mmCIF file of C-alpha atoms and ligand atoms in Angstrom:
data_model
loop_
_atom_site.group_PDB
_atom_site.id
_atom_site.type_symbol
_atom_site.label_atom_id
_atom_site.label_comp_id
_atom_site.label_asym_id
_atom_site.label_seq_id
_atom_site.Cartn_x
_atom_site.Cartn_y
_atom_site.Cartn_z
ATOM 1 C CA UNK A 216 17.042 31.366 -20.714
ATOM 2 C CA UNK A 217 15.435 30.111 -17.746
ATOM 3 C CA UNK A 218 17.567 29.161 -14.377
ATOM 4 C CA UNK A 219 16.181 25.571 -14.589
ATOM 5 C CA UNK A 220 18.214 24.954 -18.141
ATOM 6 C CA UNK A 221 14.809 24.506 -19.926
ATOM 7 C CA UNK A 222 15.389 27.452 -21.487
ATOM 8 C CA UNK A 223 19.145 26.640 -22.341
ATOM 9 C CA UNK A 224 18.413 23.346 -23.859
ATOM 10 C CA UNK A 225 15.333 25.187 -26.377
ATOM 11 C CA UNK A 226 17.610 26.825 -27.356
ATOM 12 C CA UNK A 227 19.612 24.183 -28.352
ATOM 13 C CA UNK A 228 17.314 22.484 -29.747
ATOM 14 C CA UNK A 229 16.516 25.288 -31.894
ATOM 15 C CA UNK A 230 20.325 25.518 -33.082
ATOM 16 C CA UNK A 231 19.796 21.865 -34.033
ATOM 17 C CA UNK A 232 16.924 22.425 -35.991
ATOM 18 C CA UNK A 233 18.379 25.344 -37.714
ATOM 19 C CA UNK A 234 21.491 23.045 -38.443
ATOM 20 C CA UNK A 235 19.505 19.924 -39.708
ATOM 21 C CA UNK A 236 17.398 22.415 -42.195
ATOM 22 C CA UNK A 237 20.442 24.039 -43.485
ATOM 23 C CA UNK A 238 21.797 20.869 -44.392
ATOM 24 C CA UNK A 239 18.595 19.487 -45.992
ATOM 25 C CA UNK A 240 18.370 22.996 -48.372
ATOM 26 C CA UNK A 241 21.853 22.369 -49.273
ATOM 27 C CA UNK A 242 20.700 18.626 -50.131
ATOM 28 C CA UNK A 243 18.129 19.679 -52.171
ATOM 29 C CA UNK A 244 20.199 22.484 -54.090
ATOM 30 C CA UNK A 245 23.066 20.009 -54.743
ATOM 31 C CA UNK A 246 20.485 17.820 -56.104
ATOM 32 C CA UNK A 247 20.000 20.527 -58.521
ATOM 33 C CA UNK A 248 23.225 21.618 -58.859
ATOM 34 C CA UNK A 249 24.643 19.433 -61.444
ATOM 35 C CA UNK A 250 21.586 20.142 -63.883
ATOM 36 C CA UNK A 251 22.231 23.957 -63.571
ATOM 37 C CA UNK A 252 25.613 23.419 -64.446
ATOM 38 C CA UNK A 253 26.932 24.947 -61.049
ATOM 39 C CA UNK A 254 29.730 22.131 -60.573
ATOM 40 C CA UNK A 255 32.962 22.416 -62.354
ATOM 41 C CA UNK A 256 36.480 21.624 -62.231
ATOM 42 C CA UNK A 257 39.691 22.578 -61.263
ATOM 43 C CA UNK A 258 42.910 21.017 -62.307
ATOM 44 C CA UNK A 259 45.828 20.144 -60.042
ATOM 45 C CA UNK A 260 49.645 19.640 -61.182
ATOM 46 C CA UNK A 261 51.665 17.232 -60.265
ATOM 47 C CA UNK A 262 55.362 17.727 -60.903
ATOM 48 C CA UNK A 263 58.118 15.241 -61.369
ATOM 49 C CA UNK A 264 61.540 15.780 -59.405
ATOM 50 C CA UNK A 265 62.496 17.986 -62.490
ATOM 51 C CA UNK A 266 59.592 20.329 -62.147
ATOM 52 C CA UNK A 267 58.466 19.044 -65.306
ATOM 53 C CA UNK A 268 54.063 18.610 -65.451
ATOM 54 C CA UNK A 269 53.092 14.815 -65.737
ATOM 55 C CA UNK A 270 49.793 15.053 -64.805
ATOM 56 C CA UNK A 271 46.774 17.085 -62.865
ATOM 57 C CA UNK A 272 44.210 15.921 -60.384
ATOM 58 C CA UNK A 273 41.266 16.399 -61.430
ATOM 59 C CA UNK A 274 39.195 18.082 -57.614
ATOM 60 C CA UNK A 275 35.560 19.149 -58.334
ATOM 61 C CA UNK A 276 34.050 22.512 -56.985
ATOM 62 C CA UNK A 277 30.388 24.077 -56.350
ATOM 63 C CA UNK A 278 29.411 27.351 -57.394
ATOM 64 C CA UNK A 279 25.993 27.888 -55.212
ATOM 65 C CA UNK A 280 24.000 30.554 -56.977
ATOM 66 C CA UNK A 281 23.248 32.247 -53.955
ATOM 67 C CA UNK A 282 25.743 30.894 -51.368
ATOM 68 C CA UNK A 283 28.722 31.385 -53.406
ATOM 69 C CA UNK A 284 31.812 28.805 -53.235
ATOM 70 C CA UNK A 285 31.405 25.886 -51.502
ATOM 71 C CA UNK A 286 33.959 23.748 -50.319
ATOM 72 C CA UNK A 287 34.369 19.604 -51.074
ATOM 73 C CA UNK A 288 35.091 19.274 -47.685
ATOM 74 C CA UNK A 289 31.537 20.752 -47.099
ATOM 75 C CA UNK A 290 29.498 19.234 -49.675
ATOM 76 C CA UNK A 291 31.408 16.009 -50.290
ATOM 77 C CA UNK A 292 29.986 14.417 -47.192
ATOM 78 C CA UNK A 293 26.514 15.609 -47.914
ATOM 79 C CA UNK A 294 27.060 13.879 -51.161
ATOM 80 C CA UNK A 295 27.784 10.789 -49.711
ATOM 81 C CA UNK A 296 25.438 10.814 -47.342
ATOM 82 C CA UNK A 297 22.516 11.178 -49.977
ATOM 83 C CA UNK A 298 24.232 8.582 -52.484
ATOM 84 C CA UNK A 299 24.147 12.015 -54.938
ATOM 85 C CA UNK A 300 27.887 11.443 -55.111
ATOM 86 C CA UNK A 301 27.315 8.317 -57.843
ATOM 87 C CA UNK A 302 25.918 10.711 -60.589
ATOM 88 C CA UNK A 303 28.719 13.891 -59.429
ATOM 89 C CA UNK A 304 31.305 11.192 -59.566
ATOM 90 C CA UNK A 305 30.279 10.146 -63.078
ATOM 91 C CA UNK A 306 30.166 13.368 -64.077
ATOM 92 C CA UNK A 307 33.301 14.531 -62.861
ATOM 93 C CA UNK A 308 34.710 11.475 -64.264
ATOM 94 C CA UNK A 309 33.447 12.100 -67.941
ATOM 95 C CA UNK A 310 34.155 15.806 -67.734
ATOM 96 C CA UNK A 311 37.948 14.946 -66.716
ATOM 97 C CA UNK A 312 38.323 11.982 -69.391
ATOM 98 C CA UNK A 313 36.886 14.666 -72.000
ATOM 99 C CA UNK A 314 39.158 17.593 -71.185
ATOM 100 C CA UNK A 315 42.145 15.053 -70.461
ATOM 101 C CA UNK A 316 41.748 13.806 -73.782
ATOM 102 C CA UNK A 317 42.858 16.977 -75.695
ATOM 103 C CA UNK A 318 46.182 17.287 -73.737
ATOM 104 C CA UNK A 319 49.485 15.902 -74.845
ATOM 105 C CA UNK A 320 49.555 11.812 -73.942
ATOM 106 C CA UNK A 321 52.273 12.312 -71.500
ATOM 107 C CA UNK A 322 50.000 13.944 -69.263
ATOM 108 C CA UNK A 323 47.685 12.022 -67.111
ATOM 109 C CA UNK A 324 44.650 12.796 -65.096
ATOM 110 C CA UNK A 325 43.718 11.553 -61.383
ATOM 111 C CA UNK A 326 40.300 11.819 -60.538
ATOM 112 C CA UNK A 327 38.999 10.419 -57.310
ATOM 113 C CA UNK A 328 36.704 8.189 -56.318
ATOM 114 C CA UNK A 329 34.352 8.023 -52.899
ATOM 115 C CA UNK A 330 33.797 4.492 -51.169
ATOM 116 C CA UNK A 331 29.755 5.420 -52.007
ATOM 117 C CA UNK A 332 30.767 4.547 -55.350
ATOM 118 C CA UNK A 333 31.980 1.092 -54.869
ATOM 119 C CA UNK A 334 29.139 0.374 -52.771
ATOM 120 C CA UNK A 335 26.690 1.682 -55.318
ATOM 121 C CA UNK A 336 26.312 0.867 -58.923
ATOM 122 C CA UNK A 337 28.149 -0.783 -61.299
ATOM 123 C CA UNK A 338 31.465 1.115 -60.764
ATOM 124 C CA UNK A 339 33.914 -0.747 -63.709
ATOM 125 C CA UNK A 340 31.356 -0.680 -66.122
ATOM 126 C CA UNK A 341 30.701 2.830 -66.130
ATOM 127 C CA UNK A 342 34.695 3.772 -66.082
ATOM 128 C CA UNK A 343 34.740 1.458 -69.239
ATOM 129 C CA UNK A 344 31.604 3.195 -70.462
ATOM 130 C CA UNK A 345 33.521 6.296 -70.090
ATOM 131 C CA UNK A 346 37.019 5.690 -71.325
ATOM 132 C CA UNK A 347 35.327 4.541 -74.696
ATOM 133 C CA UNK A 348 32.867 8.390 -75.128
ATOM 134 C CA UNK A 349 35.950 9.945 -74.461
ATOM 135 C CA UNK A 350 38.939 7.662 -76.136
ATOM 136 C CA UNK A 351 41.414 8.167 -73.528
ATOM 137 C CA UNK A 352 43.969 6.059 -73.622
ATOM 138 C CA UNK A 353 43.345 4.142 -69.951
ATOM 139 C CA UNK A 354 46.686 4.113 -68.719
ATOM 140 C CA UNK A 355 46.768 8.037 -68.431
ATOM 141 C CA UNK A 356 43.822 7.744 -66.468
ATOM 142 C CA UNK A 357 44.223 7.776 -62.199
ATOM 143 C CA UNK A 358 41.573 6.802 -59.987
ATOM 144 C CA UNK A 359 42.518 8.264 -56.544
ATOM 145 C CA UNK A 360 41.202 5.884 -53.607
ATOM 146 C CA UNK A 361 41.148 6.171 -49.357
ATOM 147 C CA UNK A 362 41.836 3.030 -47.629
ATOM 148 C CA UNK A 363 38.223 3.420 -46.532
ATOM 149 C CA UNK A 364 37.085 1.469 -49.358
ATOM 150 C CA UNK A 365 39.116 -1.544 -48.581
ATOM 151 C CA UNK A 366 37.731 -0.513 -44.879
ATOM 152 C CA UNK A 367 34.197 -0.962 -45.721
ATOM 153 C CA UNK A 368 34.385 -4.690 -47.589
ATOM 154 C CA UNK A 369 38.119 -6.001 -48.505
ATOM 155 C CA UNK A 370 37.005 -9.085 -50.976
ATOM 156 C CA UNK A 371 34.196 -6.826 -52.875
ATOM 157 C CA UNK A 372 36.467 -3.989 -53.108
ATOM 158 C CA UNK A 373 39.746 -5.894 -53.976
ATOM 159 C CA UNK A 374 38.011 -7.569 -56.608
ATOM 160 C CA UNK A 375 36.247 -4.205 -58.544
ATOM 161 C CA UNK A 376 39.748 -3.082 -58.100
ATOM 162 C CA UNK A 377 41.236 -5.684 -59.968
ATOM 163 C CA UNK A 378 38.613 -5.634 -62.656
ATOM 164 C CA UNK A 379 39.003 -1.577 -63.021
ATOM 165 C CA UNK A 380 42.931 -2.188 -63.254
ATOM 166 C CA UNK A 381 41.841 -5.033 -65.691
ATOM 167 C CA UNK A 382 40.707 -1.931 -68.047
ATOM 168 C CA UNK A 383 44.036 -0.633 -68.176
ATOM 169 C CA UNK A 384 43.663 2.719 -65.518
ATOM 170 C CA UNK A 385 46.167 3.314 -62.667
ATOM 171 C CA UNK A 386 45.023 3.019 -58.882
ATOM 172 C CA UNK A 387 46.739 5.335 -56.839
ATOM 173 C CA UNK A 388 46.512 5.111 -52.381
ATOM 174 C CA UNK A 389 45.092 8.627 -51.452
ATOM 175 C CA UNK A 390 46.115 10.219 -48.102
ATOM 176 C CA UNK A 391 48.110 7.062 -47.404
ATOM 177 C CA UNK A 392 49.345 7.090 -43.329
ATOM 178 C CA UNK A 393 46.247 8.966 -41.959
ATOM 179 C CA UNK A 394 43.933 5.405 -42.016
ATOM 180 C CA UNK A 395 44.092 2.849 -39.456
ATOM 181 C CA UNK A 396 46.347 0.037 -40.714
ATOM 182 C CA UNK A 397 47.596 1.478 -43.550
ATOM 183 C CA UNK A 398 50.643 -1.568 -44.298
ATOM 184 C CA UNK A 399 48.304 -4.312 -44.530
ATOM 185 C CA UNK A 400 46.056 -2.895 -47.114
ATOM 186 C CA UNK A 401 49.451 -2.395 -49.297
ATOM 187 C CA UNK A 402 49.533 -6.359 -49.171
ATOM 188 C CA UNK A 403 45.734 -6.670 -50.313
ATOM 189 C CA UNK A 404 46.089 -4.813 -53.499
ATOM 190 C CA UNK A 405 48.375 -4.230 -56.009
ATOM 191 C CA UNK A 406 48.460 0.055 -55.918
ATOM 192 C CA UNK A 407 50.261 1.413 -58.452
ATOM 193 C CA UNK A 408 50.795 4.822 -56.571
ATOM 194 C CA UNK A 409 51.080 5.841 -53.098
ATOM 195 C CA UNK A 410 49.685 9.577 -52.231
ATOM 196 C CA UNK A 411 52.129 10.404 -48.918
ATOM 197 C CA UNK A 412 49.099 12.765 -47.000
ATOM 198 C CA UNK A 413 49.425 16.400 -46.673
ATOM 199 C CA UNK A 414 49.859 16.097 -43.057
ATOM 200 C CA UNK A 415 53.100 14.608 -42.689
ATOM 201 C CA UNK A 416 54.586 17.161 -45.297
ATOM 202 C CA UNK A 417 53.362 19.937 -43.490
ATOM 203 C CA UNK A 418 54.435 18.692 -39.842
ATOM 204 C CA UNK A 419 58.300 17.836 -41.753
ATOM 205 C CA UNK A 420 59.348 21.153 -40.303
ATOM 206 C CA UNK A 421 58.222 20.679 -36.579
ATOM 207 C CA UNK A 422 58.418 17.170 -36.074
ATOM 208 C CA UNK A 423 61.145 14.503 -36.664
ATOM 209 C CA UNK A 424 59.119 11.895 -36.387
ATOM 210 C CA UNK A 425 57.476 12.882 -40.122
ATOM 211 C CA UNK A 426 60.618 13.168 -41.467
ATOM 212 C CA UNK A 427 61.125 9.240 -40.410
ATOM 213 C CA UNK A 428 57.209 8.017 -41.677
ATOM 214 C CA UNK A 429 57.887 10.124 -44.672
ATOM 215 C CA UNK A 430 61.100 8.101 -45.311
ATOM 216 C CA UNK A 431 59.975 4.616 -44.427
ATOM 217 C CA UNK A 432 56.906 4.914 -47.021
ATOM 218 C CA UNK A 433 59.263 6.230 -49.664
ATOM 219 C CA UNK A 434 61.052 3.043 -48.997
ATOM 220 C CA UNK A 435 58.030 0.392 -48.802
ATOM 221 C CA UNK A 436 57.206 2.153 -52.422
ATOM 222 C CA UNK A 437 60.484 0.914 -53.701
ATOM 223 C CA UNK A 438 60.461 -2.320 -52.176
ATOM 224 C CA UNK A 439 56.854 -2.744 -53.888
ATOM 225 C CA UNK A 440 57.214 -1.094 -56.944
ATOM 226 C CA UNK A 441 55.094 1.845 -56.127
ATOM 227 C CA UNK A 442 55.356 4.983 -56.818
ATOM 228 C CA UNK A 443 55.758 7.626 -54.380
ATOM 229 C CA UNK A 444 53.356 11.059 -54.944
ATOM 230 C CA UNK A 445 53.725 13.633 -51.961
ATOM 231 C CA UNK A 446 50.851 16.154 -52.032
ATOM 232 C CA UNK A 447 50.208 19.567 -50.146
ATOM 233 C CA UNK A 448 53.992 20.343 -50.926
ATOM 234 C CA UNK A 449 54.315 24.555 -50.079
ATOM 235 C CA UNK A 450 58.106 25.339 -49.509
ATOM 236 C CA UNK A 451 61.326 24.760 -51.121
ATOM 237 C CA UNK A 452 62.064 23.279 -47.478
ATOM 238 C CA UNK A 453 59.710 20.310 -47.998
ATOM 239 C CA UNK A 454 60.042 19.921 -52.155
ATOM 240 C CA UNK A 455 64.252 19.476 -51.583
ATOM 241 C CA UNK A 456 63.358 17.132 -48.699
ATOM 242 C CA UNK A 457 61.036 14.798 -50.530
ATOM 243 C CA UNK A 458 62.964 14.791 -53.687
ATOM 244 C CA UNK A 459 66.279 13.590 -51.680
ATOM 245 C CA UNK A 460 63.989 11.118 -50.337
ATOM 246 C CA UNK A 461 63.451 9.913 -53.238
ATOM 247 C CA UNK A 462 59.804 10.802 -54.086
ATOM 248 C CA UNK A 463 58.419 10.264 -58.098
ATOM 249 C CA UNK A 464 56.442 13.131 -57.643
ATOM 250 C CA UNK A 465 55.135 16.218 -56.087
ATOM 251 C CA UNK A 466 51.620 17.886 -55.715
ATOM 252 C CA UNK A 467 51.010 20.891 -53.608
ATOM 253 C CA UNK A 468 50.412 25.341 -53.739
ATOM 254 C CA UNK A 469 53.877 25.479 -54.554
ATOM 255 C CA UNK A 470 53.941 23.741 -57.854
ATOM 256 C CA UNK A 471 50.495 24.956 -58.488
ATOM 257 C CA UNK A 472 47.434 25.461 -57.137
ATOM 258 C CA UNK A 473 43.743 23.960 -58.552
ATOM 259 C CA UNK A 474 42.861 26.198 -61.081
ATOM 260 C CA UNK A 475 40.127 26.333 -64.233
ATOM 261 C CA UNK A 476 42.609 24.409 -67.009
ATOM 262 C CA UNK A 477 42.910 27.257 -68.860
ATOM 263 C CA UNK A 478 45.380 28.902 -66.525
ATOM 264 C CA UNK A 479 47.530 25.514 -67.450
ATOM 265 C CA UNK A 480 46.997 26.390 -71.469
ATOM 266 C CA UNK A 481 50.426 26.241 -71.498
ATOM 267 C CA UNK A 482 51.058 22.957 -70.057
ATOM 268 C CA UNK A 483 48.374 21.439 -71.438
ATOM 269 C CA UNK A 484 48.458 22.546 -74.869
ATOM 270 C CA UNK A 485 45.348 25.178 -74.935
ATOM 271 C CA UNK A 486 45.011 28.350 -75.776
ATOM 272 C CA UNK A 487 45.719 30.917 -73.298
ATOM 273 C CA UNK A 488 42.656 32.990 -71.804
ATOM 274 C CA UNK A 489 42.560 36.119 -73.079
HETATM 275 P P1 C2E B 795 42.171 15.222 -51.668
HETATM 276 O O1 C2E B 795 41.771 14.212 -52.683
HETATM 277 O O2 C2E B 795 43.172 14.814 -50.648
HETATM 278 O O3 C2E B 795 42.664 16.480 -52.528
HETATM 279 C C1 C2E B 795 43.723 17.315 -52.149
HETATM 280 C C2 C2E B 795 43.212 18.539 -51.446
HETATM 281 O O4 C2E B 795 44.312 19.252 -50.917
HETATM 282 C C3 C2E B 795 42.483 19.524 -52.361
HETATM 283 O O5 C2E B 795 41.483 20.183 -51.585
HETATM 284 C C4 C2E B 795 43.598 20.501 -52.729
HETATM 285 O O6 C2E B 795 43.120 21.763 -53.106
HETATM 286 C C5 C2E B 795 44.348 20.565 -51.414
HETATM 287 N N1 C2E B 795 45.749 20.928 -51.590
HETATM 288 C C6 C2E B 795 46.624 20.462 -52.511
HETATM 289 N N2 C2E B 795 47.844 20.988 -52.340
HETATM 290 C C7 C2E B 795 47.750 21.841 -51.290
HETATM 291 C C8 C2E B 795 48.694 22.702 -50.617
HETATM 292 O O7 C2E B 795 49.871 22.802 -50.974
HETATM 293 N N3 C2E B 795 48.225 23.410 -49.566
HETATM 294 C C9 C2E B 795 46.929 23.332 -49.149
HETATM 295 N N4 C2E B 795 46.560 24.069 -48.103
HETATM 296 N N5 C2E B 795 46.015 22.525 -49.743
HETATM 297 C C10 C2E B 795 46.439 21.791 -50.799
HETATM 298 P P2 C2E B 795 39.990 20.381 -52.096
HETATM 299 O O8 C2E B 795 39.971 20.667 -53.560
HETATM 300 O O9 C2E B 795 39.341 21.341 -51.163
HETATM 301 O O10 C2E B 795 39.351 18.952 -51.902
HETATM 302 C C11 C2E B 795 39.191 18.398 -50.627
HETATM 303 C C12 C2E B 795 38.796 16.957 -50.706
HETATM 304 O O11 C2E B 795 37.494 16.824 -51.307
HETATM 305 C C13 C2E B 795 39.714 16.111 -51.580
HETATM 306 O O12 C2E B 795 40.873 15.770 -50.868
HETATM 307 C C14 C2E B 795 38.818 14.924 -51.858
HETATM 308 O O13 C2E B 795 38.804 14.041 -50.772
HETATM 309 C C15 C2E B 795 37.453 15.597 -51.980
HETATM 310 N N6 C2E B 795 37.144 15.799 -53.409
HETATM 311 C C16 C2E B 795 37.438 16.840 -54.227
HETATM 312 N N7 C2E B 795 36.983 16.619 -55.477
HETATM 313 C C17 C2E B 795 36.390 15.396 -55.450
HETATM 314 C C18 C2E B 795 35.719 14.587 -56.439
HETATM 315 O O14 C2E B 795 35.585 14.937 -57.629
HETATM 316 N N8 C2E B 795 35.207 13.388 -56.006
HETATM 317 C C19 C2E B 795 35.361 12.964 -54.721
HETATM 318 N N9 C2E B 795 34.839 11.767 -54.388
HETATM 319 N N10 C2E B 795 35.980 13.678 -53.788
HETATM 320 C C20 C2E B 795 36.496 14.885 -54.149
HETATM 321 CA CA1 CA B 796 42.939 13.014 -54.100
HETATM 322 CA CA1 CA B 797 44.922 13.461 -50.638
HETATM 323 CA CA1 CA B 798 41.234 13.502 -48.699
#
């Protein structure tokens, strides 16, 4: 580099360059990536406060055929940015609905859904679209949402909430605390679930103050008849807490991690791998 900074901010500009054609081959791969059958999914539990299974979220992964795994939190975004979430999301969606469909009807299925998707499209239609190819009954079905959505345009997204609840599925509050006014969305919208974030389960151990938000959302549940799902749940620490609290459920590595649905053949009713 030269001494004037010339050289310093090439160089730079050649890291940016690098950066932005990274992330436009990784566009144009995950374009191609659902055709060549590289995405698949992995299956969540959830537990109940008697360790039984009452459902799995559905979380969708990316086998790149050179690049290996890659993580949601790495191609999510890119998938939003290039709208190529609406046809992943509608795949995941059917893929989930199909395999959900085989297990026993106690179990349900969460699948979530990015605020791309209410912009774009017509989202209800294609659930409904959906829930008929598959014949799941729509009350075992879960759509997952971030507050985001209500972020981006309250009346629009209120009202293809209501007419998705209207077809019988559940709407659950993901990673509910981490947003920016989290209580006055709960007045906007009916949810029937409440997803208490990771965060605040992990920072129980450390920090009183969780202990206190994690309580006082347990309670607004009650008071509006919502139920109460705490994810990222790793030690018997946190899982005792949460279920004196009073949480409905629990999600997290120590009830089980995402895994191909046929480690859960037993849960689920399948035959074991072999
Ligand atoms: P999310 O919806 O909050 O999903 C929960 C994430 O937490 C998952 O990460 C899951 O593997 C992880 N997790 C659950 N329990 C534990 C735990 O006990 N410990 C730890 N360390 N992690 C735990 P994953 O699968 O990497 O997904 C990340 C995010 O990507 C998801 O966060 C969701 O926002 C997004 N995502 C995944 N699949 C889909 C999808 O099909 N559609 C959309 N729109 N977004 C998806
Ligand atoms: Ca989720
Ligand atoms: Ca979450
Ligand atoms: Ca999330």
């Amino acid at each position: 580099a030269r001494a004037d900074g010339q050289g310093v901010f090439r160089m730079f500009e050649a890291d940016m360059d690098r950066k932005v054609r990274e992330r436009r081959a990784l566009e144009k791969d995950l374009r191609s990536a659902l055709a060549n059958g590289e995405l698949f999914l992995h299956y969540q539990p959830q537990a109940n406060v008697s360790g039984q299974i009452v459902g799995f979220e559905a979380l969708v992964r990316w086998s790149h055929k050179e690049r290996g795994m890659i993580p949601p939190a790495e191609f999510i975004p890119l998938a939003e940015e290039s709208g190529l979430i609406v046809p992943i999301g509608e795949w995941v969606l059917r893929e989930a609905c199909r395999e959900a469909a085989s297990w026993p009807n106690t179990i349900h299925i969460a699948v979530n859904l990015s605020p791309v998707q209410f912009r774009q499209g017509d989202l209800p239609g294609m659930v409904h679209s959906i829930l008929l190819q598959s014949a799941l009954d729509p009350t075992r079905l879960e759509l997952e949402i971030t507050e985001s959505v209500l972020f981006d345009d309250l009346s629009r997204a209120s009202s293809i909430l209501r007419r998705l609840k209207s077809l019988g599925v559940k709407i659950a509050l993901d990673d509910f605390g981490t947003g920016y006014s989290s209580l006055s969305y709960l007045q906007s919208f009916p949810f029937d679930k409440i997803k208490i974030d990771k965060s605040f389960v992990w920072m129980l151990q450390q920090n009183p103050q969780s202990a206190a938000i994690i309580r006082a959302i347990v309670g607004l549940g009650r008071d509006l008849s919502m139920y109460i799902v705490a994810e990222g749940v790793e030690t018997f620490d946190q899982l005792s807490f949460l279920t004196e609290e009073g949480c409905s459920a629990l999600q997290g590595y120590l009830i089980g991690r995402p895994y191909p649905i046929e480690l859960y053949a037993k849960e689920v009713g399948k035959r074991a791998p072999p």
